[in-house]
Amino acid sequence: MNISDRACPGRGIELVIKSEATLDHKDIHRFYVQMNHQGRKGFATITGLFQADPDPLTPYVLNIEQVKDVTP
């Protein structure tokens, strides 16, 4: 799944959930389920921290802290 900003059309960030424990957060789990049911298209406010990652396939990740305002 990719996330993008309306202000930056044509650019996005791959959203990777690297830990099953992340899905224990109800807001993040609800976002993930809603995006899958909506054909992976929608809008949300995602709060988190961009961090370097040792995996060469995902050198930068968004460490999600909160998801709110999810809409189709």
N, CA, C and O atoms as a printed pandas DataFrame, in Angstrom:
     atom_number atom_name residue_name chain_id  residue_number  x_coord  y_coord  z_coord
0              1         N          MET        A               1    0.845   -1.161    0.000
1              2        CA          MET        A               1    0.000    0.000    0.000
2              3         C          MET        A               1    0.897    1.231    0.000
3              4         O          MET        A               1    1.904    1.267    0.706
4              5         N          ASN        A               2    0.540    2.222   -0.777
5              6        CA          ASN        A               2    1.278    3.476   -0.823
6              7         C          ASN        A               2    0.464    4.581   -0.180
7              8         O          ASN        A               2   -0.766    4.578   -0.229
8              9         N          ILE        A               3    1.164    5.520    0.419
9             10        CA          ILE        A               3    0.500    6.710    0.922
10            11         C          ILE        A               3    1.062    7.899    0.143
11            12         O          ILE        A               3    2.227    7.900   -0.255
12            13         N          SER        A               4    0.233    8.892   -0.063
13            14        CA          SER        A               4    0.680   10.068   -0.802
14            15         C          SER        A               4   -0.041   11.295   -0.279
15            16         O          SER        A               4   -1.004   11.200    0.482
16            17         N          ASP        A               5    0.444   12.440   -0.703
17            18        CA          ASP        A               5   -0.127   13.720   -0.302
18            19         C          ASP        A               5   -0.744   14.357   -1.535
19            20         O          ASP        A               5   -0.127   14.366   -2.600
20            21         N          ARG        A               6   -1.949   14.888   -1.408
21            22        CA          ARG        A               6   -2.611   15.539   -2.538
22            23         C          ARG        A               6   -1.769   16.676   -3.104
23            24         O          ARG        A               6   -1.873   16.996   -4.288
24            25         N          ALA        A               7   -0.937   17.285   -2.264
25            26        CA          ALA        A               7   -0.098   18.398   -2.705
26            27         C          ALA        A               7    1.092   17.927   -3.545
27            28         O          ALA        A               7    1.761   18.745   -4.177
28            29         N          CYS        A               8    1.360   16.627   -3.559
29            30        CA          CYS        A               8    2.495   16.070   -4.309
30            31         C          CYS        A               8    2.010   14.958   -5.230
31            32         O          CYS        A               8    2.345   13.796   -5.003
32            33         N          PRO        A               9    1.231   15.275   -6.261
33            34        CA          PRO        A               9    0.702   14.227   -7.136
34            35         C          PRO        A               9    1.823   13.450   -7.825
35            36         O          PRO        A               9    2.843   14.014   -8.221
36            37         N          GLY        A              10    1.607   12.149   -7.955
37            38        CA          GLY        A              10    2.578   11.292   -8.622
38            39         C          GLY        A              10    3.697   10.795   -7.736
39            40         O          GLY        A              10    4.574   10.068   -8.203
40            41         N          ARG        A              11    3.687   11.167   -6.474
41            42        CA          ARG        A              11    4.718   10.714   -5.537
42            43         C          ARG        A              11    4.046   10.032   -4.359
43            44         O          ARG        A              11    2.949   10.410   -3.948
44            45         N          GLY        A              12    4.704    9.041   -3.832
45            46        CA          GLY        A              12    4.139    8.339   -2.688
46            47         C          GLY        A              12    5.204    7.584   -1.932
47            48         O          GLY        A              12    6.360    7.518   -2.351
48            49         N          ILE        A              13    4.807    7.022   -0.826
49            50        CA          ILE        A              13    5.689    6.238    0.034
50            51         C          ILE        A              13    5.030    4.896    0.255
51            52         O          ILE        A              13    3.841    4.821    0.566
52            53         N          GLU        A              14    5.798    3.842    0.095
53            54        CA          GLU        A              14    5.237    2.521    0.361
54            55         C          GLU        A              14    5.073    2.361    1.859
55            56         O          GLU        A              14    6.002    2.597    2.632
56            57         N          LEU        A              15    3.883    1.957    2.252
57            58        CA          LEU        A              15    3.576    1.746    3.654
58            59         C          LEU        A              15    3.767    0.266    3.952
59            60         O          LEU        A              15    3.065   -0.581    3.400
60            61         N          VAL        A              16    4.717   -0.041    4.824
61            62        CA          VAL        A              16    5.037   -1.420    5.157
62            63         C          VAL        A              16    4.805   -1.607    6.643
63            64         O          VAL        A              16    5.341   -0.861    7.462
64            65         N          ILE        A              17    4.007   -2.601    6.989
65            66        CA          ILE        A              17    3.814   -2.942    8.396
66            67         C          ILE        A              17    4.758   -4.095    8.698
67            68         O          ILE        A              17    4.529   -5.225    8.265
68            69         N          LYS        A              18    5.821   -3.807    9.443
69            70        CA          LYS        A              18    6.868   -4.785    9.676
70            71         C          LYS        A              18    6.626   -5.639   10.912
71            72         O          LYS        A              18    7.331   -6.623   11.132
72            73         N          SER        A              19    5.647   -5.276   11.712
73            74        CA          SER        A              19    5.423   -5.999   12.957
74            75         C          SER        A              19    3.937   -6.256   13.156
75            76         O          SER        A              19    3.118   -5.349   13.009
76            77         N          GLU        A              20    3.599   -7.472   13.484
77            78        CA          GLU        A              20    2.198   -7.792   13.789
78            79         C          GLU        A              20    1.723   -7.013   15.010
79            80         O          GLU        A              20    0.532   -6.731   15.140
80            81         N          ALA        A              21    2.641   -6.664   15.903
81            82        CA          ALA        A              21    2.260   -5.906   17.108
82            83         C          ALA        A              21    1.695   -4.545   16.735
83            84         O          ALA        A              21    0.874   -3.996   17.470
84            85         N          THR        A              22    2.123   -3.990   15.604
85            86        CA          THR        A              22    1.602   -2.704   15.160
86            87         C          THR        A              22    0.107   -2.783   14.930
87            88         O          THR        A              22   -0.614   -1.826   15.211
88            89         N          LEU        A              23   -0.369   -3.909   14.422
89            90        CA          LEU        A              23   -1.799   -4.061   14.152
90            91         C          LEU        A              23   -2.630   -4.164   15.426
91            92         O          LEU        A              23   -3.859   -4.123   15.363
92            93         N          ASP        A              24   -1.977   -4.298   16.587
93            94        CA          ASP        A              24   -2.706   -4.304   17.856
94            95         C          ASP        A              24   -3.239   -2.917   18.210
95            96         O          ASP        A              24   -4.159   -2.798   19.018
96            97         N          HIS        A              25   -2.670   -1.866   17.612
97            98        CA          HIS        A              25   -3.185   -0.517   17.827
98            99         C          HIS        A              25   -4.499   -0.409   17.048
99           100         O          HIS        A              25   -4.510   -0.564   15.827
100          101         N          LYS        A              26   -5.586   -0.150   17.737
101          102        CA          LYS        A              26   -6.909   -0.176   17.103
102          103         C          LYS        A              26   -7.032    0.794   15.940
103          104         O          LYS        A              26   -7.640    0.453   14.925
104          105         N          ASP        A              27   -6.469    1.998   16.057
105          106        CA          ASP        A              27   -6.596    2.964   14.970
106          107         C          ASP        A              27   -5.833    2.513   13.732
107          108         O          ASP        A              27   -6.314    2.693   12.613
108          109         N          ILE        A              28   -4.662    1.934   13.913
109          110        CA          ILE        A              28   -3.859    1.459   12.783
110          111         C          ILE        A              28   -4.517    0.245   12.150
111          112         O          ILE        A              28   -4.561    0.128   10.925
112          113         N          HIS        A              29   -5.025   -0.652   12.969
113          114        CA          HIS        A              29   -5.719   -1.839   12.449
114          115         C          HIS        A              29   -6.952   -1.420   11.648
115          116         O          HIS        A              29   -7.190   -1.934   10.555
116          117         N          ARG        A              30   -7.735   -0.486   12.191
117          118        CA          ARG        A              30   -8.944   -0.011   11.514
118          119         C          ARG        A              30   -8.582    0.637   10.169
119          120         O          ARG        A              30   -9.279    0.427    9.176
120          121         N          PHE        A              31   -7.498    1.423   10.133
121          122        CA          PHE        A              31   -7.035    2.040    8.891
122          123         C          PHE        A              31   -6.674    0.973    7.857
123          124         O          PHE        A              31   -7.084    1.061    6.700
124          125         N          TYR        A              32   -5.922   -0.014    8.270
125          126        CA          TYR        A              32   -5.491   -1.088    7.372
126          127         C          TYR        A              32   -6.699   -1.833    6.793
127          128         O          TYR        A              32   -6.751   -2.094    5.591
128          129         N          VAL        A              33   -7.667   -2.173    7.646
129          130        CA          VAL        A              33   -8.869   -2.894    7.200
130          131         C          VAL        A              33   -9.691   -2.025    6.254
131          132         O          VAL        A              33  -10.136   -2.502    5.210
132          133         N          GLN        A              34   -9.899   -0.751    6.606
133          134        CA          GLN        A              34  -10.686    0.144    5.760
134          135         C          GLN        A              34  -10.043    0.328    4.392
135          136         O          GLN        A              34  -10.741    0.320    3.378
136          137         N          MET        A              35   -8.731    0.491    4.348
137          138        CA          MET        A              35   -8.061    0.690    3.070
138          139         C          MET        A              35   -8.190   -0.557    2.192
139          140         O          MET        A              35   -8.336   -0.435    0.976
140          141         N          ASN        A              36   -8.140   -1.730    2.775
141          142        CA          ASN        A              36   -8.309   -2.950    1.990
142          143         C          ASN        A              36   -9.738   -3.067    1.464
143          144         O          ASN        A              36   -9.934   -3.513    0.334
144          145         N          HIS        A              37  -10.729   -2.685    2.246
145          146        CA          HIS        A              37  -12.122   -2.754    1.799
146          147         C          HIS        A              37  -12.460   -1.666    0.788
147          148         O          HIS        A              37  -13.389   -1.827   -0.004
148          149         N          GLN        A              38  -11.725   -0.568    0.804
149          150        CA          GLN        A              38  -11.993    0.545   -0.101
150          151         C          GLN        A              38  -11.122    0.470   -1.346
151          152         O          GLN        A              38  -10.951    1.475   -2.037
152          153         N          GLY        A              39  -10.572   -0.691   -1.643
153          154        CA          GLY        A              39   -9.705   -0.798   -2.807
154          155         C          GLY        A              39   -8.402   -0.048   -2.629
155          156         O          GLY        A              39   -7.759    0.352   -3.599
156          157         N          ARG        A              40   -8.021    0.136   -1.369
157          158        CA          ARG        A              40   -6.775    0.806   -1.000
158          159         C          ARG        A              40   -6.724    2.265   -1.427
159          160         O          ARG        A              40   -5.650    2.807   -1.686
160          161         N          LYS        A              41   -7.893    2.899   -1.498
161          162        CA          LYS        A              41   -7.931    4.325   -1.797
162          163         C          LYS        A              41   -8.737    5.030   -0.727
163          164         O          LYS        A              41   -9.842    4.606   -0.389
164          165         N          GLY        A              42   -8.188    6.096   -0.200
165          166        CA          GLY        A              42   -8.874    6.856    0.820
166          167         C          GLY        A              42   -7.961    7.943    1.349
167          168         O          GLY        A              42   -6.843    8.127    0.866
168          169         N          PHE        A              43   -8.446    8.654    2.340
169          170        CA          PHE        A              43   -7.688    9.737    2.950
170          171         C          PHE        A              43   -7.611    9.487    4.450
171          172         O          PHE        A              43   -8.540    8.947    5.050
172          173         N          ALA        A              44   -6.489    9.888    5.049
173          174        CA          ALA        A              44   -6.307    9.751    6.490
174          175         C          ALA        A              44   -5.224   10.716    6.944
175          176         O          ALA        A              44   -4.392   11.163    6.154
176          177         N          THR        A              45   -5.253   11.022    8.218
177          178        CA          THR        A              45   -4.177   11.784    8.841
178          179         C          THR        A              45   -3.304   10.776    9.572
179          180         O          THR        A              45   -3.758   10.105   10.499
180          181         N          ILE        A              46   -2.048   10.674    9.149
181          182        CA          ILE        A              46   -1.113    9.710    9.734
182          183         C          ILE        A              46   -0.008   10.487   10.426
183          184         O          ILE        A              46    0.643   11.338    9.819
184          185         N          THR        A              47    0.197   10.188   11.702
185          186        CA          THR        A              47    1.242   10.832   12.489
186          187         C          THR        A              47    2.325    9.802   12.769
187          188         O          THR        A              47    2.032    8.679   13.180
188          189         N          GLY        A              48    3.558   10.180   12.550
189          190        CA          GLY        A              48    4.654    9.249   12.805
190          191         C          GLY        A              48    5.992    9.899   12.534
191          192         O          GLY        A              48    6.085   11.111   12.334
192          193         N          LEU        A              49    7.025    9.080   12.528
193          194        CA          LEU        A              49    8.390    9.549   12.372
194          195         C          LEU        A              49    9.050    8.788   11.229
195          196         O          LEU        A              49    9.047    7.557   11.219
196          197         N          PHE        A              50    9.619    9.518   10.260
197          198        CA          PHE        A              50   10.391    8.867    9.209
198          199         C          PHE        A              50   11.726    8.444    9.801
199          200         O          PHE        A              50   12.380    9.221   10.496
200          201         N          GLN        A              51   12.130    7.203    9.522
201          202        CA          GLN        A              51   13.374    6.686   10.066
202          203         C          GLN        A              51   14.128    5.893    9.012
203          204         O          GLN        A              51   13.531    5.331    8.093
204          205         N          ALA        A              52   15.442    5.854    9.155
205          206        CA          ALA        A              52   16.259    4.999    8.296
206          207         C          ALA        A              52   16.027    3.552    8.721
207          208         O          ALA        A              52   15.805    3.267    9.898
208          209         N          ASP        A              53   16.081    2.639    7.742
209          210        CA          ASP        A              53   15.850    1.219    8.004
210          211         C          ASP        A              53   17.003    0.435    7.378
211          212         O          ASP        A              53   17.433    0.755    6.270
212          213         N          PRO        A              54   17.507   -0.582    8.066
213          214        CA          PRO        A              54   18.635   -1.338    7.510
214          215         C          PRO        A              54   18.268   -2.210    6.300
215          216         O          PRO        A              54   19.161   -2.685    5.599
216          217         N          ASP        A              55   16.992   -2.424    6.049
217          218        CA          ASP        A              55   16.566   -3.257    4.925
218          219         C          ASP        A              55   16.757   -2.471    3.623
219          220         O          ASP        A              55   16.180   -1.394    3.478
220          221         N          PRO        A              56   17.554   -2.983    2.668
221          222        CA          PRO        A              56   17.783   -2.232    1.433
222          223         C          PRO        A              56   16.530   -2.059    0.575
223          224         O          PRO        A              56   16.482   -1.157   -0.261
224          225         N          LEU        A              57   15.523   -2.902    0.763
225          226        CA          LEU        A              57   14.283   -2.758    0.000
226          227         C          LEU        A              57   13.421   -1.616    0.516
227          228         O          LEU        A              57   12.643   -1.031   -0.237
228          229         N          THR        A              58   13.557   -1.303    1.788
229          230        CA          THR        A              58   12.809   -0.196    2.393
230          231         C          THR        A              58   13.783    0.648    3.213
231          232         O          THR        A              58   13.749    0.595    4.443
232          233         N          PRO        A              59   14.654    1.429    2.557
233          234        CA          PRO        A              59   15.685    2.163    3.292
234          235         C          PRO        A              59   15.129    3.222    4.241
235          236         O          PRO        A              59   15.796    3.605    5.203
236          237         N          TYR        A              60   13.928    3.688    3.979
237          238        CA          TYR        A              60   13.277    4.643    4.868
238          239         C          TYR        A              60   11.872    4.146    5.148
239          240         O          TYR        A              60   11.176    3.687    4.243
240          241         N          VAL        A              61   11.462    4.236    6.386
241          242        CA          VAL        A              61   10.130    3.772    6.769
242          243         C          VAL        A              61    9.428    4.871    7.555
243          244         O          VAL        A              61   10.058    5.762    8.125
244          245         N          LEU        A              62    8.111    4.779    7.564
245          246        CA          LEU        A              62    7.309    5.664    8.389
246          247         C          LEU        A              62    6.867    4.863    9.599
247          248         O          LEU        A              62    6.056    3.945    9.481
248          249         N          ASN        A              63    7.399    5.210   10.756
249          250        CA          ASN        A              63    7.027    4.563   12.007
250          251         C          ASN        A              63    5.731    5.215   12.475
251          252         O          ASN        A              63    5.750    6.294   13.067
252          253         N          ILE        A              64    4.608    4.557   12.207
253          254        CA          ILE        A              64    3.291    5.134   12.467
254          255         C          ILE        A              64    3.002    5.146   13.960
255          256         O          ILE        A              64    3.153    4.138   14.650
256          257         N          GLU        A              65    2.583    6.307   14.441
257          258        CA          GLU        A              65    2.200    6.453   15.835
258          259         C          GLU        A              65    0.694    6.562   16.004
259          260         O          GLU        A              65    0.141    6.126   17.014
260          261         N          GLN        A              66    0.026    7.153   14.998
261          262        CA          GLN        A              66   -1.428    7.326   15.101
262          263         C          GLN        A              66   -2.023    7.516   13.715
263          264         O          GLN        A              66   -1.402    8.107   12.832
264          265         N          VAL        A              67   -3.251    6.998   13.536
265          266        CA          VAL        A              67   -4.012    7.209   12.315
266          267         C          VAL        A              67   -5.395    7.710   12.720
267          268         O          VAL        A              67   -6.037    7.138   13.600
268          269         N          LYS        A              68   -5.852    8.796   12.064
269          270        CA          LYS        A              68   -7.187    9.319   12.367
270          271         C          LYS        A              68   -7.782    9.918   11.105
271          272         O          LYS        A              68   -7.098   10.065   10.092
272          273         N          ASP        A              69   -9.053   10.260   11.174
273          274        CA          ASP        A              69   -9.776   10.915   10.070
274          275         C          ASP        A              69   -9.754   10.076    8.788
275          276         O          ASP        A              69   -9.557   10.626    7.705
276          277         N          VAL        A              70   -9.950    8.767    8.888
277          278        CA          VAL        A              70   -9.954    7.894    7.709
278          279         C          VAL        A              70  -11.276    8.040    6.978
279          280         O          VAL        A              70  -12.345    7.850    7.559
280          281         N          THR        A              71  -11.193    8.381    5.685
281          282        CA          THR        A              71  -12.387    8.522    4.853
282          283         C          THR        A              71  -12.124    7.925    3.477
283          284         O          THR        A              71  -10.975    7.858    3.041
284          285         N          PRO        A              72  -13.188    7.485    2.782
285          286        CA          PRO        A              72  -12.985    6.944    1.436
286          287         C          PRO        A              72  -12.634    8.018    0.430
287          288         O          PRO        A              72  -12.433    7.720   -0.748
